[in-house]
Coordinates of N, CA and C in Angstrom, one line a residue:
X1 N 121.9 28.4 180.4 CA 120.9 29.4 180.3 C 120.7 29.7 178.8
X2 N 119.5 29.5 178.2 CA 119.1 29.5 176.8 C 119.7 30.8 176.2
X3 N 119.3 32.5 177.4 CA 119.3 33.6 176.6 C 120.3 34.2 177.3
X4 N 121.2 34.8 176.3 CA 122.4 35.6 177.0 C 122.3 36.8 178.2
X5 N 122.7 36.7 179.1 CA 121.9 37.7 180.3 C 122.4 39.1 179.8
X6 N 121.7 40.0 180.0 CA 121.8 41.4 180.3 C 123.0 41.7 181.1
X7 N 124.4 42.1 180.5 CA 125.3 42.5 181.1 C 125.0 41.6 182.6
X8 N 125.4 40.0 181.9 CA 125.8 39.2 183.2 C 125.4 39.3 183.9
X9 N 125.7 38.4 185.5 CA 124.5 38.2 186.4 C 125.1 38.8 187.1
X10 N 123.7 39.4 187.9 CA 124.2 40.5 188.7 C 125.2 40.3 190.1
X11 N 125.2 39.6 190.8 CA 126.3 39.1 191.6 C 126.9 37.5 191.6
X12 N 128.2 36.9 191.9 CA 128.2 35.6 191.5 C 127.5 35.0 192.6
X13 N 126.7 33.3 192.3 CA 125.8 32.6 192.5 C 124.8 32.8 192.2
X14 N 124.3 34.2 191.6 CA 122.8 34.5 191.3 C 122.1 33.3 190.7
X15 N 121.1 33.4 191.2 CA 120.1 32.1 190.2 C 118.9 32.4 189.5
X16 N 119.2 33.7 188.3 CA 117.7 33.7 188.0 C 117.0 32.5 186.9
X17 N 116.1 33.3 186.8 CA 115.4 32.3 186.1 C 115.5 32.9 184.6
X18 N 115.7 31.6 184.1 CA 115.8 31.7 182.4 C 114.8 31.6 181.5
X19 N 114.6 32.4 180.3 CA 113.3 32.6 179.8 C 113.0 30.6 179.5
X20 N 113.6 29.6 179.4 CA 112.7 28.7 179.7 C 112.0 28.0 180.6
X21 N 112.3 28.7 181.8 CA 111.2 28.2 182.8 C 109.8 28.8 182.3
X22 N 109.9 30.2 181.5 CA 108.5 30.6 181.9 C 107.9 30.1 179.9
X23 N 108.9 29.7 179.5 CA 108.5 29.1 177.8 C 107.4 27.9 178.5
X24 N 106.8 27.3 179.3 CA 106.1 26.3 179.5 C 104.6 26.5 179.7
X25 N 103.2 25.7 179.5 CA 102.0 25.5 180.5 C 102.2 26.6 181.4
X26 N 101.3 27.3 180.7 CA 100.7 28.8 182.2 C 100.5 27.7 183.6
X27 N 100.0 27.1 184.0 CA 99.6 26.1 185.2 C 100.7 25.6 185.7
X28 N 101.4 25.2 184.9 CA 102.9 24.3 185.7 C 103.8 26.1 185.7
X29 N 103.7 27.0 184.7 CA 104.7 28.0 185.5 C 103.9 28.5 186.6
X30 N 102.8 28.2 187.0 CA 102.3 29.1 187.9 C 103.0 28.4 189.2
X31 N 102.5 26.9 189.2 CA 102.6 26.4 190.5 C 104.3 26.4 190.6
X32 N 105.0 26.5 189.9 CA 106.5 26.2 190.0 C 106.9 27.7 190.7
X33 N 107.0 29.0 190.2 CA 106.9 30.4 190.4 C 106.2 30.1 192.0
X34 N 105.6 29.5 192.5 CA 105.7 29.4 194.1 C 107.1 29.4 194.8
X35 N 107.7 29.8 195.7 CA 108.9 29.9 196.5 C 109.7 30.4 196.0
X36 N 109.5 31.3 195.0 CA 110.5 32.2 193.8 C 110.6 33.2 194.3
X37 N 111.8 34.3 194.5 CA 112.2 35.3 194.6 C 111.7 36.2 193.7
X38 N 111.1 37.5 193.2 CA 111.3 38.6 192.6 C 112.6 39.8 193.0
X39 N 113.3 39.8 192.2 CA 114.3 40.8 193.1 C 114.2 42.4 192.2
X40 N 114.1 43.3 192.6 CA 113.9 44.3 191.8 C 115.0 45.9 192.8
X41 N 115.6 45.6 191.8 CA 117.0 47.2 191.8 C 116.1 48.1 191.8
X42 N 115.9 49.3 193.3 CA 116.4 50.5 193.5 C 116.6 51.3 193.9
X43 N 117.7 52.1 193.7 CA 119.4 52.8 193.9 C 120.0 51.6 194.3
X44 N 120.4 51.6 195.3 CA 121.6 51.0 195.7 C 121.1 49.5 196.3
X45 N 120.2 49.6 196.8 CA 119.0 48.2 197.2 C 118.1 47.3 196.1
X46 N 118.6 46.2 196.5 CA 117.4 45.2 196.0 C 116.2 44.5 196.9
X47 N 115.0 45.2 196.7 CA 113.8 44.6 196.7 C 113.7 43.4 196.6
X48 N 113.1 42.5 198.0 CA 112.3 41.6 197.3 C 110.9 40.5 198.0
X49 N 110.7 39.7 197.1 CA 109.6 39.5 197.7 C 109.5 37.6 196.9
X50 N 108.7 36.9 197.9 CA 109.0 35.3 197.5 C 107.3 35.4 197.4
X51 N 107.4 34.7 196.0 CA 105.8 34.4 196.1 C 105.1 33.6 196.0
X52 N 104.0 33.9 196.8 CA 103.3 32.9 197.5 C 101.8 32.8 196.8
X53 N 101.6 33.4 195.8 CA 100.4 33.0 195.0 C 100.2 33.3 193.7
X54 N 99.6 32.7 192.9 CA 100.0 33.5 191.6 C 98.2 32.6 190.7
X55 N 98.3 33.1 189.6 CA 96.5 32.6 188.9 C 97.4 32.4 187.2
X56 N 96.6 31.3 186.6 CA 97.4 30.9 185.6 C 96.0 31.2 184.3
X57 N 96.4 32.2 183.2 CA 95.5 32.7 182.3 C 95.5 32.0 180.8
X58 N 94.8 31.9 180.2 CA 94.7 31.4 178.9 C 94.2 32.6 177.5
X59 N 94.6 32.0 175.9 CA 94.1 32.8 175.5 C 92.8 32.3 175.1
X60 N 92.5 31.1 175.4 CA 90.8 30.4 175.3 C 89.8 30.9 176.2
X61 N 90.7 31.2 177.5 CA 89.9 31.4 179.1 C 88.9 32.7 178.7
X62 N 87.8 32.7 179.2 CA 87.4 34.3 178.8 C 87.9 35.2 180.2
X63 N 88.2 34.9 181.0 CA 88.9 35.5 182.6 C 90.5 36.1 182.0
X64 N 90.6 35.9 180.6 CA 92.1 36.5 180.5 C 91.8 37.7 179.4
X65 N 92.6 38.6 179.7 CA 93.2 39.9 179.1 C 93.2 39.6 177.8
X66 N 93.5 38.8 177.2 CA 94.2 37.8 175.6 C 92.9 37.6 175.2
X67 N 91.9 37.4 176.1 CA 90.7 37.0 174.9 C 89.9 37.3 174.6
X68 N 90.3 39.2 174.8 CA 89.6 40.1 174.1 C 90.4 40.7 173.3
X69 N 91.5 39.8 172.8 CA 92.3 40.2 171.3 C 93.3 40.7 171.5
X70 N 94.5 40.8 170.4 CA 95.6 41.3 170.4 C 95.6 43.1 170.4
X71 N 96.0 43.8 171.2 CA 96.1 45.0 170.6 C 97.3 45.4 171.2
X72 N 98.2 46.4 171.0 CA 99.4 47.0 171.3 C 99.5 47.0 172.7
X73 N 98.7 47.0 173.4 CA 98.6 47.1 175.5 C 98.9 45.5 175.9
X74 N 98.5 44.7 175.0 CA 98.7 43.7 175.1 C 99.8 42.7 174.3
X75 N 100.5 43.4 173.9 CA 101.4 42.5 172.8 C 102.6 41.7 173.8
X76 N 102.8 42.4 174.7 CA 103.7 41.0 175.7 C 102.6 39.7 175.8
X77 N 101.8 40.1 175.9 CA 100.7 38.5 176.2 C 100.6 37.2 175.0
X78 N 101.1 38.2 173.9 CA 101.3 37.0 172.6 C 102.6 37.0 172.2
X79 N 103.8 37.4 173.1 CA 105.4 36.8 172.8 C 105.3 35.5 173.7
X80 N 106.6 35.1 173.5 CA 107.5 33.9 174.0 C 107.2 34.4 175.2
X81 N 107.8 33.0 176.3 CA 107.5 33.1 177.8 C 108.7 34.1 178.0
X82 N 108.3 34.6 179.1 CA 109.6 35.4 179.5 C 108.9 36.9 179.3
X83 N 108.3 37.4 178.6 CA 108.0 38.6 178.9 C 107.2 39.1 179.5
X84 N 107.4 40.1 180.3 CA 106.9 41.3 181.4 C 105.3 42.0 180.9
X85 N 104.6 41.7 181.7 CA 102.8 42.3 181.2 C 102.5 42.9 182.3
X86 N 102.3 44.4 182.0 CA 102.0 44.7 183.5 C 100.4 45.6 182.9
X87 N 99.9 45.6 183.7 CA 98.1 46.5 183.5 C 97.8 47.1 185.6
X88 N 97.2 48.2 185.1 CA 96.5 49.1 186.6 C 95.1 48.2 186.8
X89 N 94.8 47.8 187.9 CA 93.6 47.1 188.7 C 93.6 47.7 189.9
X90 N 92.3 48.8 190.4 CA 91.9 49.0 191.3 C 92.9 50.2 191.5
X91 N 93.6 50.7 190.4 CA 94.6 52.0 190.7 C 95.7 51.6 191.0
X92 N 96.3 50.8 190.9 CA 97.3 50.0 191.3 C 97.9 49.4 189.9
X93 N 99.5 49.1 190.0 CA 100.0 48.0 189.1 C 99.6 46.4 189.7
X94 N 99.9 46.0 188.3 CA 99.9 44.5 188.6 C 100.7 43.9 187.7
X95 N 101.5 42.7 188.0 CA 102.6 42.1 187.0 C 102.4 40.8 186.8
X96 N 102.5 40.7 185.7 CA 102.8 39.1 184.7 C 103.2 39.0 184.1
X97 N 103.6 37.5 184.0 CA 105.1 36.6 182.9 C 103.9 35.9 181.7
X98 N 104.7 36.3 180.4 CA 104.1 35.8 179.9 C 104.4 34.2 179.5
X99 N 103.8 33.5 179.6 CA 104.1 31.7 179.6 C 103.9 31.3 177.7
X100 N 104.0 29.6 177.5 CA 104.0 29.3 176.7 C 103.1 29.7 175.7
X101 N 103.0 29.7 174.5 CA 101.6 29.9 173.8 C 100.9 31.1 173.6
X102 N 100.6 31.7 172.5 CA 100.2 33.2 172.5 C 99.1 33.5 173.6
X103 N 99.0 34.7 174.1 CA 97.7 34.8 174.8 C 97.9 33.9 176.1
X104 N 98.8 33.1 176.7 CA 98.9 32.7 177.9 C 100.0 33.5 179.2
X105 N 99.3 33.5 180.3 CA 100.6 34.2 181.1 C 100.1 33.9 182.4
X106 N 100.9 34.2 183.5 CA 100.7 34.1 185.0 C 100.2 35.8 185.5
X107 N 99.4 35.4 186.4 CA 99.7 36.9 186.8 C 100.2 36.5 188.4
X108 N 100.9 37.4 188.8 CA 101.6 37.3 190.2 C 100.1 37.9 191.4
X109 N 99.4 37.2 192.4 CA 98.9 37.6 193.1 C 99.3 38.4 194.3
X110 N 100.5 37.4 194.7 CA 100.6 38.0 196.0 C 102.0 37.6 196.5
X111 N 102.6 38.3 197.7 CA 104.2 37.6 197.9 C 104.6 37.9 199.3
X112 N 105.3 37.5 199.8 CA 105.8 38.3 201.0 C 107.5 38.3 201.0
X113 N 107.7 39.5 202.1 CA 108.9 40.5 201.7 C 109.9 38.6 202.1
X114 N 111.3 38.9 201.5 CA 111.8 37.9 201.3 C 113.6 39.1 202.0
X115 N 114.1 38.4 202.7 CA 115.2 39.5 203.3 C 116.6 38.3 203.7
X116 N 117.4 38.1 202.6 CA 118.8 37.7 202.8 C 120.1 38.7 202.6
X117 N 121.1 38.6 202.7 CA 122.6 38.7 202.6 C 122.2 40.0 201.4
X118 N 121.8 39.4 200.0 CA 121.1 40.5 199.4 C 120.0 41.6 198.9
X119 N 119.0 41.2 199.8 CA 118.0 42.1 199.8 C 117.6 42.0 201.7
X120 N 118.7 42.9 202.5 CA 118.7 43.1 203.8 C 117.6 43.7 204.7
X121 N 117.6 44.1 205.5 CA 116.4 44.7 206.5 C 116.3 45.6 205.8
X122 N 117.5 46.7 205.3 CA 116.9 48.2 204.9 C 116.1 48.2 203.5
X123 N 116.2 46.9 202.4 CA 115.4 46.8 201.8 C 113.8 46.6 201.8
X124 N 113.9 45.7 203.4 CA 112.5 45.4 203.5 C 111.9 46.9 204.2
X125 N 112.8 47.6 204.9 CA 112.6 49.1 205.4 C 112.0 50.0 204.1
X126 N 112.6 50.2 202.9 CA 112.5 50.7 202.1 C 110.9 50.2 201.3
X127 N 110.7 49.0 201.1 CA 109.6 48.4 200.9 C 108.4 48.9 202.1
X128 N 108.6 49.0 203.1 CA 107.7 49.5 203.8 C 107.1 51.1 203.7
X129 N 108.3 51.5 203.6 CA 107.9 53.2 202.8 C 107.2 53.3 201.4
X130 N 107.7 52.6 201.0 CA 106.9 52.4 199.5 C 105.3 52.4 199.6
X131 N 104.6 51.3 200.4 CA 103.7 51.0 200.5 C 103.2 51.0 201.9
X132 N 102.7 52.0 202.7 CA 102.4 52.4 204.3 C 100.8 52.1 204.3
X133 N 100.6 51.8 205.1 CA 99.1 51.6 205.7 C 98.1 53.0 205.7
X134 N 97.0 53.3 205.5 CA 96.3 54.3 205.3 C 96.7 54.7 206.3
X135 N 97.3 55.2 207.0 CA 97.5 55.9 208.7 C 98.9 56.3 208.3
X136 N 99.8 55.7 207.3 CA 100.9 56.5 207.1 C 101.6 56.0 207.5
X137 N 101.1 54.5 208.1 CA 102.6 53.7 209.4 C 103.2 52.4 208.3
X138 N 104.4 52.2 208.9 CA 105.0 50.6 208.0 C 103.8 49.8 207.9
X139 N 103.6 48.6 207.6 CA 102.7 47.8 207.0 C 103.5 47.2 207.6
X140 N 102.9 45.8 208.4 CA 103.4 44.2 208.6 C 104.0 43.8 207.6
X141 N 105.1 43.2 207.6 CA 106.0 42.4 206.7 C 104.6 41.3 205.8
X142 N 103.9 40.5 206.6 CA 102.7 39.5 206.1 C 101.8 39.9 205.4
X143 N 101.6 41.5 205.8 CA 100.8 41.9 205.0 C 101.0 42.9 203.9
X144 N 101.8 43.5 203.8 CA 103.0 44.4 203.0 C 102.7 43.8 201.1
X145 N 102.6 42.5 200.7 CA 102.5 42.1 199.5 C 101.6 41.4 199.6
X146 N 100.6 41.5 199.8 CA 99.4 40.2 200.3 C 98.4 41.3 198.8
X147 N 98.8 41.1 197.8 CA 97.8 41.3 197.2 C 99.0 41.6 195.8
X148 N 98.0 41.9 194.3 CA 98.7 41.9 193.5 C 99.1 43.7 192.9
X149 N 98.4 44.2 193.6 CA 98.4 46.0 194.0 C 99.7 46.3 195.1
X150 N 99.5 45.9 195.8 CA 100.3 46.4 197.2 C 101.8 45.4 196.8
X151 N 101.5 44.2 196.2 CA 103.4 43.5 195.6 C 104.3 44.4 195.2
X152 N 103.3 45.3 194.0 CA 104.0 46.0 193.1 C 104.1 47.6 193.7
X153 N 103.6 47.9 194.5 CA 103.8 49.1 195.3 C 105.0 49.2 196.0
X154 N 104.9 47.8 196.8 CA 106.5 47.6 197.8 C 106.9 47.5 197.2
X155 N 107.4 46.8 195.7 CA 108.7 46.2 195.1 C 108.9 47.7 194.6
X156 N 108.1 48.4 193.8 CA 108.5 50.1 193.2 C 108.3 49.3 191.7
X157 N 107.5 48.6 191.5 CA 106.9 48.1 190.1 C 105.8 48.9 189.3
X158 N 106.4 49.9 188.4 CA 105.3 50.6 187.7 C 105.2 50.2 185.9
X159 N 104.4 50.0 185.5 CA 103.5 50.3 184.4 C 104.3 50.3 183.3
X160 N 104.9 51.8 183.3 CA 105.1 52.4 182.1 C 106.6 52.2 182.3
X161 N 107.3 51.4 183.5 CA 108.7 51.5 183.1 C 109.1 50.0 183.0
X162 N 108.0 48.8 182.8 CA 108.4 47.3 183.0 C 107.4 46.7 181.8
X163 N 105.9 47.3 181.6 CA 105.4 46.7 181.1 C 105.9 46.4 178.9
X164 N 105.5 45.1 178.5 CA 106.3 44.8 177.9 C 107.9 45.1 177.6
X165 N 108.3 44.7 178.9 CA 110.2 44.4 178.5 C 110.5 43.0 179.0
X166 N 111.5 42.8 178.8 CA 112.2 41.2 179.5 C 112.9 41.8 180.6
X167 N 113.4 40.5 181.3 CA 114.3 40.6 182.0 C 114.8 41.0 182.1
X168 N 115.5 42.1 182.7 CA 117.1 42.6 183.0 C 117.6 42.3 184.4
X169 N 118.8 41.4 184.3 CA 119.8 40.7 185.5 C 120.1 41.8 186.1
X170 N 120.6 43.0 185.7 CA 120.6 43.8 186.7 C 120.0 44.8 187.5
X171 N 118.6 44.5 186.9 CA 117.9 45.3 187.5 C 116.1 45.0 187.9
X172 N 115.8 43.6 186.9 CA 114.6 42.9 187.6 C 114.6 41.7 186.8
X173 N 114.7 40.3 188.4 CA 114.3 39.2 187.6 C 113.6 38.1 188.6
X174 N 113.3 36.6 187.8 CA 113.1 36.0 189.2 C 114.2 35.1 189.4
X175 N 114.3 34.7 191.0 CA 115.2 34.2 191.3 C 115.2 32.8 192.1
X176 N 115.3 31.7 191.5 CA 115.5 30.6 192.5 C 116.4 30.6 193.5
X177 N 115.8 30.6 194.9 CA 116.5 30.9 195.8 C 116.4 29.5 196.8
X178 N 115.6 28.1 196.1 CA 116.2 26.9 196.6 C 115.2 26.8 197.8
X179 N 114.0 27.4 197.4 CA 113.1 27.4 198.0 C 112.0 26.5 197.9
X180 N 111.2 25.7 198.1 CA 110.2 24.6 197.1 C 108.9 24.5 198.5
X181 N 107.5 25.0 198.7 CA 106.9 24.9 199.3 C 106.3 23.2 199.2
X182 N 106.2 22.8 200.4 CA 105.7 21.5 200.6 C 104.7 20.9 200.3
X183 N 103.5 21.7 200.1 CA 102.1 21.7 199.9 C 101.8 23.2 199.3
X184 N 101.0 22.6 198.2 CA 100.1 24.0 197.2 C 98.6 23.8 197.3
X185 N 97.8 24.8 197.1 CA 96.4 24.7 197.3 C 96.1 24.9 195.4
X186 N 95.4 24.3 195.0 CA 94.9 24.9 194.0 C 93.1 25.1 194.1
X187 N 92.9 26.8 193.6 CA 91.4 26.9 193.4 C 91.4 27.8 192.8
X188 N 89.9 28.1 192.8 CA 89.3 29.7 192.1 C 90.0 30.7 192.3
X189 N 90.0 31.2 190.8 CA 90.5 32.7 190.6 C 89.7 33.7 191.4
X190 N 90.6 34.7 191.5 CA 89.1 36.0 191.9 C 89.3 37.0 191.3
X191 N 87.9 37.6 191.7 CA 87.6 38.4 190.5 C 86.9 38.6 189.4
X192 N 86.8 37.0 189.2 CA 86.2 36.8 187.5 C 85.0 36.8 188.0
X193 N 84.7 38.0 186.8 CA 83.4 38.3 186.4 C 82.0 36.6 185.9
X194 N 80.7 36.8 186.8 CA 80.2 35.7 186.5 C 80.6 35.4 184.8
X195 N 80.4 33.8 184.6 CA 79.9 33.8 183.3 C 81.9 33.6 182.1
X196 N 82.4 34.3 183.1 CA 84.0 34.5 182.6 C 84.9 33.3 183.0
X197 N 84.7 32.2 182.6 CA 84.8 31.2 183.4 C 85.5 31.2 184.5
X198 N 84.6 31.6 185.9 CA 85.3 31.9 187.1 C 85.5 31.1 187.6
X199 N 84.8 29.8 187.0 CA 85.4 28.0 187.7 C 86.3 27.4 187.2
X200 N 87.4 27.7 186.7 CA 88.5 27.1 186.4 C 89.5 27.4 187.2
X201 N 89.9 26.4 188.0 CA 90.9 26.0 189.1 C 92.5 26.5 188.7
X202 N 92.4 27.8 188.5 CA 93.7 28.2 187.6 C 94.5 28.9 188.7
X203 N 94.0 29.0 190.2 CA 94.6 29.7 191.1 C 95.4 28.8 192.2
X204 N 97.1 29.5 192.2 CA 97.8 28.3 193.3 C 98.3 29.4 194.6
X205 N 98.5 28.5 195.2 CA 98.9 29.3 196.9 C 99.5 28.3 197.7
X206 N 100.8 28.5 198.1 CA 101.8 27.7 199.4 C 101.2 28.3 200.3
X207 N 100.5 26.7 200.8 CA 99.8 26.3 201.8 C 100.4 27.4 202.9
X208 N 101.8 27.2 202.7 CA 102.4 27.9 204.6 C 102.0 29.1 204.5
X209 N 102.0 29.9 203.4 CA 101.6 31.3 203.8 C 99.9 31.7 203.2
X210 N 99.1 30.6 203.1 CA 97.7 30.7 202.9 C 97.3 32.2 203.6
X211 N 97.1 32.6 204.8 CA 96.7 33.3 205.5 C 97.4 34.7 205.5
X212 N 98.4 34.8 204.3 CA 99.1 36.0 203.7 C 98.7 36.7 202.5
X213 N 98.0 35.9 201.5 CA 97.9 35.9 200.3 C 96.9 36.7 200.2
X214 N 96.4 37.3 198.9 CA 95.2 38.1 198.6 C 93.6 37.9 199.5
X215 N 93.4 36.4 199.7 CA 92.4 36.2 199.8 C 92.7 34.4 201.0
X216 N 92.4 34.2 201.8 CA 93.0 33.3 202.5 C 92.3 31.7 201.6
X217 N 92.3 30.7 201.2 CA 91.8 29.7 200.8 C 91.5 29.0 201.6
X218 N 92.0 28.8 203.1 CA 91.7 27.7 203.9 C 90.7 28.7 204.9
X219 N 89.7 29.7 204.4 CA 89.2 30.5 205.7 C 88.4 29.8 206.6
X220 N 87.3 30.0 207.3 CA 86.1 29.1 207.7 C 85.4 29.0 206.4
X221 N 84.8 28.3 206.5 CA 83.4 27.7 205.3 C 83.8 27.0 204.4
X222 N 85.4 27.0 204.3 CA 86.0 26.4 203.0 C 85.6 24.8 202.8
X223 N 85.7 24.4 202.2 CA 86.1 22.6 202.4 C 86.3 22.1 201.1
X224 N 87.7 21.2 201.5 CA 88.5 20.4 201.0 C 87.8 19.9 200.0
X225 N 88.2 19.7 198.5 CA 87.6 18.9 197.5 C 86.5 19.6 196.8
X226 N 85.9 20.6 198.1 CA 84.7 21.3 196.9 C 85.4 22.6 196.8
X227 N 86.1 23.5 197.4 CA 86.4 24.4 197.4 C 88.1 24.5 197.3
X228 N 88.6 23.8 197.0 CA 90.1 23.8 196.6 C 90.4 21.8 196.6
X229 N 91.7 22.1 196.6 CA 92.6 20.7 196.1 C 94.1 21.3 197.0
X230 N 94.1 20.0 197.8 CA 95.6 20.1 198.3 C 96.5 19.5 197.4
X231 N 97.7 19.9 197.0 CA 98.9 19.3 196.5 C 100.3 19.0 197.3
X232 N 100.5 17.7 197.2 CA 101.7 17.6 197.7 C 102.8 17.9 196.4
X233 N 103.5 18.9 196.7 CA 104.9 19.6 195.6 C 105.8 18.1 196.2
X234 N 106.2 17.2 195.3 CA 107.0 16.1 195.8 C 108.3 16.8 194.4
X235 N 109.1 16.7 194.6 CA 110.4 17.1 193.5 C 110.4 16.3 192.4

């Protein structure tokens, strides 16, 4: 591991990820960051959530944050990969890694709750309290992170206590958990404003949980080749 961890890893076998996975191509960390853990401390529980969609930004792209210039809100977006960009959309947080190259970064679309040995039922319980359905009731596990607002609600991801910092092992990172989806979709971002180049194929999604993510890509009307690209993820 390139960078020395934050008061070591947080339990033995942990597997996070090291600031050079995300030192690479916004596009290849996007699609790789598929089947990845987020694990996020707090009190006594770790949060988490595997994610299943993510949109890869440039500082050329006009659809990115970065290419309306450097200013202090945005100074994680022109460090080394590895650092934390968080911004409010629609009232809500939203979280991204910043990737190779100034002005490039991932943003995390969407995820669903992810529940092993260490982030157990009561974590996904606690995630459900975090983020309840307008009625006040738990939220479906599938639908619970299905967006890049509601990720960061269940995880307890805010603003002003993540945005520009790194990593910390013991308290938020990502984690290879040996996970690798079999097929990816690549298409259109959303959101972008006409004109912002909203046609650039910068958006990925494991196929298996298509129908979890912000926005489903295989809905009716879709079709293959004009409206997305299948990938086979071969190792």
């Amino acid at each position: 591991m390139s960078r020395d961890p934050i008061n070591g890893l947080p339990w033995p076998g942990a597997r996070p990820l090291d600031d050079s996975f995300f030192n690479r191509d916004a596009q290849q960390v996007a699609r790789e960051l598929l089947g990845k853990v987020i694990r996020h401390r707090v009190g006594d529980l770790w949060l988490a959530a595997r994610i299943i969609e993510t949109e890869a930004y440039y500082l050329a792209d006009k659809g990115s944050h970065a290419s309306l210039g450097f200013t202090e809100k945005r100074r994680a977006l022109f460090l080394d990969g590895g650092h934390i960009y968080m911004y409010y959309a629609r009232g809500g947080d939203s979280l991204n890694f910043s990737a190779q190259g100034p002005g490039n970064a991932v943003l995390i679309k969407s995820g669903h709750p992810w529940v092993d040995a260490v982030s157990p039922a009561e974590a996904l319980a606690a995630m459900q309290r975090n983020n309840p359905d307008a009625q006040g009731r738990p939220r479906a596990p599938e639908r619970l992170c299905a967006g890049q607002t509601l990720l960061c609600k269940a995880l307890g991801l805010k603003v002003p206590v993540w945005d520009g910092q790194r990593f910390d092992w013991q308290r938020l990172f990502v984690e290879d958990v040996g996970v690798r989806p079999a097929t990816l979709i690549q298409t259109t971002r959303l959101g972008i404003p006409r004109g912002r180049d909203e046609h650039l194929p910068y958006r990925f999604v494991d196929a298996d949980h298509a129908r979890h993510c912000s926005r489903n890509p295989l809905r009716r009307g879709q079709v293959e080749g004009r409206d997305y690209q299948l990938i086979e993820d071969t190792p």
